[in-house]
Tab-separated table of C-alpha atoms in Angstrom:
chain	number	residue	atom	x	y	z
A	2	MET	CA	0.124	0.089	-0.207
A	3	ILE	CA	1.281	3.342	-0.939
A	4	VAL	CA	1.196	5.935	1.938
A	5	ASN	CA	2.223	9.465	2.544
A	6	LYS	CA	3.633	8.923	6.091
A	7	LYS	CA	7.067	8.949	7.377
A	8	ARG	CA	8.655	5.500	7.092
A	9	LYS	CA	10.006	3.971	9.985
A	10	VAL	CA	13.671	3.073	9.279
A	11	HIS	CA	14.692	-0.048	11.478
A	12	ALA	CA	17.593	0.195	13.838
A	13	SER	CA	18.718	-2.325	16.490
A	14	VAL	CA	20.219	0.518	18.668
A	15	LYS	CA	17.533	1.862	20.795
A	16	ASP	CA	19.426	5.214	21.970
A	17	GLU	CA	17.547	7.900	19.882
A	18	ARG	CA	20.547	10.335	20.199
A	19	LEU	CA	22.867	7.726	19.022
A	20	ILE	CA	20.569	6.992	15.963
A	21	ASN	CA	20.275	10.449	15.042
A	22	MET	CA	24.085	11.076	15.371
A	23	ARG	CA	24.997	7.749	13.158
A	24	ARG	CA	22.517	8.623	10.587
A	25	THR	CA	23.817	12.162	10.169
A	26	GLN	CA	27.197	10.618	9.620
A	27	MET	CA	25.805	8.260	7.183
A	28	ILE	CA	23.838	10.949	5.436
A	29	ARG	CA	27.046	13.251	4.900
A	30	GLY	CA	28.800	10.274	3.614
A	31	ALA	CA	26.064	8.841	1.178
A	32	VAL	CA	25.746	12.538	-0.413
A	33	ALA	CA	29.327	12.740	-1.339
A	34	LEU	CA	29.452	9.149	-2.808
A	35	PHE	CA	26.116	9.520	-4.386
A	36	LYS	CA	27.079	12.532	-6.312
A	37	GLU	CA	30.647	11.015	-7.325
A	38	LYS	CA	29.250	7.653	-8.428
A	39	GLY	CA	25.237	7.439	-8.332
A	40	PHE	CA	23.348	5.509	-5.422
A	41	HIS	CA	23.481	2.204	-7.598
A	42	ARG	CA	27.283	2.108	-8.215
A	43	THR	CA	27.797	3.036	-4.428
A	44	THR	CA	28.084	0.031	-1.717
A	45	THR	CA	27.197	0.476	1.820
A	46	ARG	CA	30.650	-0.516	2.657
A	47	GLU	CA	31.773	2.795	1.142
A	48	ILE	CA	29.014	4.714	2.927
A	49	ALA	CA	30.267	3.009	6.104
A	50	GLN	CA	33.801	3.990	5.590
A	51	ALA	CA	32.777	7.622	4.259
A	52	ALA	CA	30.768	7.789	7.550
A	53	GLY	CA	33.710	6.806	9.747
A	54	PHE	CA	32.717	3.290	11.076
A	55	SER	CA	32.395	-0.441	10.049
A	56	ILE	CA	29.961	-1.873	7.881
A	57	GLY	CA	28.737	-3.971	10.883
A	58	THR	CA	27.879	-0.632	12.691
A	59	LEU	CA	26.139	0.932	9.797
A	60	TYR	CA	23.621	-2.202	9.591
A	61	GLU	CA	22.721	-1.329	13.155
A	62	TYR	CA	21.128	1.908	11.974
A	63	ILE	CA	19.635	0.588	8.604
A	64	ARG	CA	18.465	-2.456	6.771
A	65	THR	CA	19.295	-1.859	3.419
A	66	LYS	CA	20.978	0.981	1.010
A	67	GLU	CA	17.759	2.135	0.091
A	68	ASP	CA	16.998	3.038	3.574
A	69	ILE	CA	19.977	5.373	3.439
A	70	LEU	CA	18.756	6.899	0.162
A	71	TYR	CA	15.281	7.469	1.857
A	72	LEU	CA	17.142	8.940	4.917
A	73	VAL	CA	19.079	11.248	2.613
A	74	CYS	CA	15.885	12.802	0.865
A	75	ASP	CA	14.129	13.054	4.300
A	76	SER	CA	16.982	14.938	5.819
A	77	ILE	CA	17.234	17.476	2.965
A	78	TYR	CA	13.744	18.207	2.800
A	79	ASP	CA	13.179	18.743	6.492
A	80	GLN	CA	16.544	21.098	6.231
A	81	VAL	CA	14.962	23.221	3.270
A	82	ARG	CA	11.389	23.372	4.841
A	83	ASP	CA	12.822	24.219	8.406
A	84	ARG	CA	15.172	27.061	6.732
A	85	LEU	CA	11.974	28.214	4.673
A	86	GLN	CA	10.131	28.590	7.667
A	87	GLY	CA	12.246	31.863	8.452
A	88	MET	CA	10.464	33.385	5.585
A	89	ASP	CA	7.656	36.114	6.469
A	90	VAL	CA	4.726	34.463	4.687
A	91	GLU	CA	2.136	36.847	6.279
A	92	LYS	CA	3.194	40.203	5.346
A	93	GLY	CA	1.748	40.130	2.269
A	94	THR	CA	3.723	42.685	0.257
A	95	LEU	CA	6.011	42.398	-3.273
A	96	GLU	CA	8.883	43.173	-1.389
A	97	SER	CA	8.293	40.330	1.239
A	98	LEU	CA	7.521	37.836	-1.835
A	99	LYS	CA	11.061	38.840	-3.573
A	100	LEU	CA	12.968	38.551	-0.217
A	101	GLY	CA	11.288	35.252	0.171
A	102	ILE	CA	12.482	34.210	-3.360
A	103	ALA	CA	16.025	35.370	-2.746
A	104	TYR	CA	15.754	33.528	0.611
A	105	TYR	CA	15.108	30.303	-1.086
A	106	PHE	CA	17.517	30.574	-3.790
A	107	LYS	CA	20.305	31.389	-1.353
A	108	ILE	CA	19.537	27.960	0.526
A	109	MET	CA	19.453	26.195	-2.697
A	110	ASP	CA	23.093	27.569	-3.264
A	111	GLU	CA	24.084	26.226	0.007
A	112	MET	CA	22.551	22.788	-0.534
A	113	GLN	CA	23.193	22.492	-4.126
A	114	ASP	CA	25.175	19.042	-3.933
A	115	GLU	CA	22.307	17.596	-1.865
A	116	VAL	CA	19.404	18.843	-3.793
A	117	LEU	CA	21.148	17.597	-6.990
A	118	VAL	CA	21.859	14.024	-5.444
A	119	MET	CA	18.076	14.011	-4.461
A	120	TYR	CA	16.714	14.679	-7.902
A	121	GLN	CA	18.997	12.318	-9.702
A	122	GLU	CA	18.631	9.385	-7.289
A	123	ALA	CA	14.966	9.770	-5.815
A	124	LYS	CA	13.450	7.459	-8.597
A	125	SER	CA	15.451	4.537	-6.842
A	126	LEU	CA	13.204	5.046	-3.809
A	127	SER	CA	10.708	2.362	-3.117
A	128	LYS	CA	7.022	2.656	-3.997
A	129	ASP	CA	6.220	3.038	-0.342
A	130	ALA	CA	8.855	6.002	0.258
A	131	LEU	CA	8.576	7.932	-2.789
A	132	PRO	CA	4.961	9.361	-2.430
A	133	TYR	CA	6.014	10.801	1.173
A	134	VAL	CA	9.097	12.380	-0.232
A	135	LEU	CA	7.145	13.958	-3.031
A	136	LYS	CA	4.471	15.242	-0.577
A	137	LYS	CA	7.029	17.125	1.408
A	138	GLU	CA	8.315	18.985	-1.583
A	139	MET	CA	4.639	19.933	-2.302
A	140	GLU	CA	4.510	21.268	1.013
A	141	MET	CA	7.368	23.491	0.481
A	142	VAL	CA	5.745	24.641	-2.882
A	143	GLY	CA	2.725	25.354	-0.929
A	144	MET	CA	4.851	27.792	1.352
A	145	PHE	CA	5.218	29.831	-1.833
A	146	GLU	CA	1.655	29.704	-2.658
A	147	THR	CA	0.851	31.232	0.718
A	148	LEU	CA	3.404	34.006	0.049
A	149	ILE	CA	1.445	34.783	-3.266
A	150	ARG	CA	-1.969	34.402	-1.815
A	151	ARG	CA	-0.993	36.959	1.187
A	152	CYS	CA	0.016	39.351	-1.755
A	153	ILE	CA	-3.139	38.853	-3.592
A	154	GLU	CA	-5.093	39.483	-0.414
A	155	ASN	CA	-3.209	42.674	0.487
A	156	GLY	CA	-4.120	43.993	-2.975
A	157	GLU	CA	-0.723	43.525	-4.544
A	158	TRP	CA	-2.014	42.122	-7.650
A	159	ILE	CA	-5.136	39.948	-8.909
A	160	MET	CA	-4.469	36.434	-9.814
A	161	ASP	CA	-6.530	33.305	-10.474
A	162	GLU	CA	-5.694	29.671	-8.957
A	163	PRO	CA	-3.933	28.444	-12.019
A	164	HIS	CA	-1.572	31.243	-12.104
A	165	ILE	CA	-1.072	31.096	-8.284
A	166	ASP	CA	0.025	27.275	-8.570
A	167	LEU	CA	2.287	27.537	-11.512
A	168	LEU	CA	4.018	30.685	-10.131
A	169	ALA	CA	4.645	28.738	-7.215
A	170	HIS	CA	5.908	25.797	-8.944
A	171	ASN	CA	8.138	28.225	-11.133
A	172	ILE	CA	9.634	29.820	-8.109
A	173	PHE	CA	10.640	26.337	-6.779
A	174	VAL	CA	12.086	24.815	-9.785
A	175	GLN	CA	13.989	28.027	-10.751
A	176	GLY	CA	15.744	27.965	-7.451
A	177	GLN	CA	16.931	24.535	-8.105
A	178	MET	CA	18.115	25.416	-11.517
A	179	TRP	CA	20.872	27.301	-9.994
A	180	GLY	CA	22.150	23.916	-8.971
A	181	PHE	CA	21.508	21.968	-11.977
A	182	ARG	CA	22.884	24.353	-14.310
A	183	ARG	CA	25.640	25.949	-12.183
A	184	TRP	CA	28.247	24.611	-14.377
A	185	ALA	CA	26.822	27.009	-17.262
A	186	LEU	CA	25.085	29.648	-14.981
A	187	ARG	CA	28.237	30.636	-12.968
A	188	LYS	CA	30.264	31.366	-15.975
A	189	LYS	CA	27.784	34.361	-16.654
A	190	TYR	CA	26.053	35.305	-13.578
A	191	SER	CA	26.855	35.639	-9.946
A	192	LEU	CA	24.377	34.220	-7.390
A	193	GLU	CA	23.042	37.910	-6.697
A	194	GLU	CA	22.695	38.597	-10.606
A	195	TYR	CA	20.970	35.118	-11.061
A	196	ILE	CA	18.455	36.131	-8.347
A	197	GLU	CA	17.740	39.411	-9.514
A	198	LEU	CA	17.112	38.204	-12.993
A	199	GLN	CA	15.114	35.363	-12.165
A	200	THR	CA	13.092	37.317	-9.829
A	201	ASN	CA	12.463	39.762	-12.611
A	202	LEU	CA	11.447	37.186	-14.988
A	203	LEU	CA	8.937	35.325	-12.396
A	204	LEU	CA	7.174	38.578	-11.665
A	205	LYS	CA	7.275	40.149	-14.720
A	206	GLY	CA	3.888	39.451	-16.031
A	207	ILE	CA	2.235	40.155	-12.865
A	208	SER	CA	0.012	43.330	-12.805
A	209	GLY	CA	1.325	45.923	-10.747
A	210	PHE	CA	5.036	44.687	-10.770
């Protein structure tokens, strides 16, 4: 059965503090390896070595390599979501939307390796894990929908539901593009220039901009 709930990853260790610490080490090591070699070519032994402990220790905290990929994706989304919650979604001004876009793009710059790995390898998640991960992404898109709706409620502009939804998705994807296309974009733009140009493009068609 496909569910949108957080999946429990089995651990034989009962100490939650130790579980969180070891899994954080695993995630850091796995991100570097998945970026370099991909999920399927990376072994659990390599992940254990990158994390700084034995393969036996690694299996005290997970059961399969796919568990590690799930933990990587879950952790990345949690970090992005937690940081996005620092945005002022209630102010309802065009300036607050611009600041929210800039804030998000900077997060994507700082976490570009993690985000790249997640999008390259999420297809390898199990059928019960993928819907949960995708649901978390939609929740983050929803934060931008809230920012846009507050601007509309505040009289900044008029926009119908399809445009609200599409603008929120566009903001989300354009932030990620800085990581996907960095090999080309960084030759032409600084992060600040990219943020300014993309914000102008994203909001250009909105009445009142």
